[in-house]
XYZ file of C-alpha atoms in Angstrom:
272
model
C 94.778 154.110 130.132
C 97.586 153.016 129.692
C 99.589 153.022 126.769
C 100.853 149.304 126.860
C 98.725 148.368 124.037
C 100.462 150.601 121.754
C 103.798 149.122 122.473
C 103.190 146.076 121.466
C 100.950 146.555 118.613
C 104.130 145.896 115.936
C 104.651 142.504 117.496
C 100.763 141.746 117.495
C 100.712 143.402 113.085
C 103.166 141.269 112.826
C 102.231 137.772 114.362
C 99.417 138.354 111.937
C 101.200 139.095 109.211
C 102.679 135.420 109.731
C 99.538 134.063 110.056
C 98.211 135.472 106.854
C 101.248 133.706 105.317
C 100.995 130.729 106.701
C 97.132 130.746 104.785
C 98.847 131.497 101.515
C 101.642 128.799 101.367
C 98.889 125.647 102.294
C 96.216 127.690 99.998
C 99.532 127.356 97.084
C 101.558 124.521 98.560
C 100.276 121.023 97.232
C 99.143 119.277 100.793
C 102.488 116.585 101.773
C 102.876 114.793 105.386
C 102.488 116.043 108.163
C 105.783 116.175 110.749
C 105.795 115.109 114.374
C 107.591 115.814 117.289
C 109.261 112.672 118.296
C 111.903 113.205 121.906
C 115.559 111.345 121.280
C 117.229 110.699 123.593
C 115.119 113.848 126.356
C 115.012 115.885 123.157
C 112.138 116.509 120.826
C 112.608 116.755 117.875
C 110.560 118.039 114.918
C 110.514 115.895 111.182
C 109.405 115.949 108.351
C 109.599 113.793 104.733
C 110.871 115.258 101.792
C 108.623 117.621 99.464
C 106.957 115.264 97.261
C 106.802 112.369 100.074
C 103.855 111.536 102.339
C 104.214 109.249 105.051
C 103.480 105.922 105.344
C 100.167 105.163 108.219
C 101.221 103.226 110.754
C 97.684 102.771 111.114
C 97.149 100.600 107.917
C 97.968 97.344 108.413
C 100.118 97.523 104.615
C 101.127 100.767 104.774
C 102.701 99.889 108.214
C 103.463 96.506 106.560
C 105.702 98.712 103.842
C 107.997 100.836 106.804
C 108.653 97.262 109.298
C 110.549 96.222 106.060
C 112.339 99.493 106.197
C 113.335 99.725 109.520
C 114.549 96.188 109.073
C 116.309 96.929 106.370
C 119.110 99.888 108.295
C 117.706 98.308 112.165
C 121.236 97.890 113.172
C 122.122 101.771 112.234
C 118.914 103.845 112.336
C 116.225 103.235 114.770
C 113.084 104.596 112.342
C 110.963 107.244 113.426
C 108.547 107.585 110.065
C 108.281 105.842 106.579
C 107.679 107.988 104.072
C 106.881 106.739 99.476
C 106.605 109.069 97.038
C 103.098 111.284 97.382
C 101.346 110.558 93.594
C 102.898 106.687 93.151
C 101.249 105.915 96.726
C 98.222 107.397 96.182
C 98.768 104.945 93.239
C 99.135 102.170 94.784
C 96.662 103.261 98.003
C 93.943 103.008 94.793
C 95.416 99.618 93.200
C 96.423 101.195 90.152
C 100.389 100.346 91.128
C 101.436 97.061 92.298
C 104.130 98.358 94.097
C 106.396 101.977 95.157
C 109.073 102.423 93.905
C 110.853 105.123 95.769
C 111.213 104.922 99.452
C 112.166 106.012 102.593
C 112.564 106.538 106.084
C 114.353 109.479 109.348
C 115.163 108.322 112.330
C 117.793 108.434 115.230
C 121.600 107.106 114.540
C 122.529 103.979 116.544
C 125.444 102.805 118.052
C 125.281 99.840 119.984
C 120.990 99.905 119.503
C 121.095 103.169 121.251
C 120.452 106.631 119.451
C 124.274 108.538 119.250
C 124.713 112.185 121.231
C 127.204 114.226 120.284
C 129.320 116.767 121.728
C 131.252 117.969 119.498
C 129.438 118.505 116.232
C 132.103 119.342 113.706
C 134.223 116.425 115.464
C 131.675 114.114 114.562
C 130.658 115.535 111.365
C 134.324 115.367 109.966
C 134.982 112.235 111.495
C 131.868 110.948 109.168
C 133.162 112.724 105.912
C 136.618 111.242 106.373
C 135.190 107.953 105.145
C 133.054 108.954 102.507
C 134.943 109.103 98.595
C 134.011 112.968 97.646
C 133.422 111.467 93.788
C 130.335 111.836 91.639
C 126.295 110.701 90.845
C 127.820 108.811 88.159
C 130.654 107.247 90.102
C 128.299 106.109 92.902
C 126.011 104.210 90.233
C 128.911 102.350 88.296
C 130.598 101.161 91.138
C 128.298 99.545 93.391
C 128.811 99.581 96.731
C 130.824 103.191 96.583
C 129.843 105.650 99.027
C 130.285 108.615 97.654
C 129.523 112.367 99.011
C 127.210 113.926 97.189
C 126.496 116.665 98.846
C 127.879 118.961 102.155
C 125.982 121.259 103.772
C 126.839 123.836 106.592
C 125.383 120.918 109.089
C 124.712 118.020 106.852
C 125.750 115.259 104.661
C 124.323 113.788 101.523
C 125.866 110.446 100.350
C 124.583 107.671 97.492
C 125.265 104.432 96.810
C 124.660 101.619 94.693
C 123.890 98.456 95.360
C 123.253 94.372 93.953
C 120.643 92.956 95.864
C 118.394 89.829 94.648
C 115.816 92.023 93.129
C 118.264 93.839 91.196
C 120.056 96.902 91.392
C 118.745 99.419 94.214
C 120.009 103.332 94.524
C 120.329 104.551 98.097
C 120.750 108.248 98.962
C 121.433 109.401 102.915
C 121.173 112.321 105.055
C 123.040 112.721 107.758
C 122.592 115.731 110.262
C 122.789 116.827 113.945
C 119.513 118.082 115.106
C 119.316 118.837 119.398
C 122.819 116.958 120.151
C 121.379 113.963 118.204
C 122.434 112.284 114.921
C 119.910 111.716 112.518
C 120.089 109.615 109.493
C 117.414 110.042 106.171
C 117.279 107.360 103.775
C 115.417 106.996 100.306
C 115.478 104.475 98.380
C 114.800 103.600 94.519
C 114.977 100.370 92.081
C 117.621 101.643 89.861
C 117.947 99.971 85.796
C 121.624 98.944 85.422
C 121.676 102.111 83.077
C 124.171 104.217 84.400
C 123.479 107.796 83.433
C 119.889 107.789 84.562
C 120.889 105.265 87.185
C 122.867 108.421 88.432
C 120.254 111.135 87.374
C 117.666 109.128 89.746
C 120.803 109.925 92.603
C 121.534 113.095 91.945
C 117.282 113.882 92.064
C 116.986 112.129 95.247
C 120.089 113.632 96.924
C 119.319 117.226 95.845
C 115.785 116.094 97.650
C 117.658 114.331 101.389
C 119.574 118.493 100.783
C 116.597 120.306 101.173
C 114.944 118.605 103.389
C 118.203 118.191 105.973
C 118.182 122.242 105.587
C 115.283 122.630 106.455
C 114.702 120.232 109.272
C 117.476 122.622 110.679
C 115.892 125.599 109.991
C 112.561 124.871 111.551
C 114.284 122.981 115.130
C 116.507 126.167 115.203
C 113.382 128.106 115.670
C 112.070 126.079 118.027
C 114.964 126.255 120.226
C 114.048 129.860 119.885
C 110.617 129.151 120.873
C 111.478 127.259 124.502
C 113.808 130.521 125.419
C 111.251 133.293 124.608
C 109.842 134.994 127.600
C 106.120 135.196 127.025
C 106.234 138.619 128.962
C 108.869 140.289 127.439
C 108.413 142.387 123.919
C 112.239 142.158 122.959
C 111.167 137.955 123.580
C 108.589 138.291 121.164
C 110.261 140.314 118.613
C 112.996 137.812 119.261
C 111.347 134.765 117.835
C 109.166 136.918 115.233
C 112.966 137.333 113.509
C 114.242 133.610 114.150
C 111.168 132.940 112.478
C 111.761 135.895 109.876
C 114.667 134.007 108.952
C 114.149 130.969 108.082
C 111.878 132.098 106.242
C 114.497 134.313 104.370
C 116.423 130.781 103.749
C 114.191 128.639 102.457
C 111.073 130.624 101.483
C 107.350 129.313 101.955
C 108.037 125.492 101.794
C 110.598 126.407 105.140
C 107.280 128.090 106.593
C 104.528 125.674 105.518
C 106.730 123.381 107.414
C 106.497 125.375 110.560
C 102.477 125.560 110.065
C 102.788 121.534 110.169
C 104.719 120.793 112.772
C 102.485 123.237 115.025
C 99.604 120.580 114.391
C 102.306 117.556 115.208
C 101.390 114.647 116.901
C 104.338 114.258 119.498
C 105.385 110.749 120.508
C 108.987 108.224 121.867
C 111.484 106.491 119.592
């Protein structure tokens, strides 16, 4: 008998511990929409709605129509991968207790000339994007329709806020821009405005925080999957590297990031 099983015992224990943590996270946290694996410009990306939002089903006619309207709204700059809505509002709308959904959003690839934007130098790309924005507050964006301001700046993402006047009334839009696997990805979140600056500023700030959180989580999740793809499954060191990458994600985003990883393992795959 060889001692090979003993050498891999610590890794097996770690894997079992991770599985237990995943099960615990699923038990403690409310249900949310599963992520999808989307192939953009030949690269697989794992995307999911912000926490507290649920995916609009393309298989349900009413929900597909709402998703199509969102896609039309940003057709020139974003190719929709998935559309989502506030989970509570979506459930009430499905049951006929709500006439319309107020908080809606979508995730997709940034377009230029009708094609997804691929990025060779992320730092330069994000720097150029930042130069076009005003460093101001959510209150400024709420008070000045058409003013697009920088609300949150992370290491690899930007979150903006703006308000727009439309025939249907004031519309608030928060947007996140990031780069995943060399592909520029945008997340948009829309909500009706009230016309009252303090309240609209509060709504913009809340939505910006939700996008900041999901942008960071998506970056961690996709970094982990990059590591998994490079692993040599016959090497103990490779297995340990994967566990280190996962542990790093857990330390940064806690159970929310872990739960996303669990959802992604069950995710469907399609192309955009």
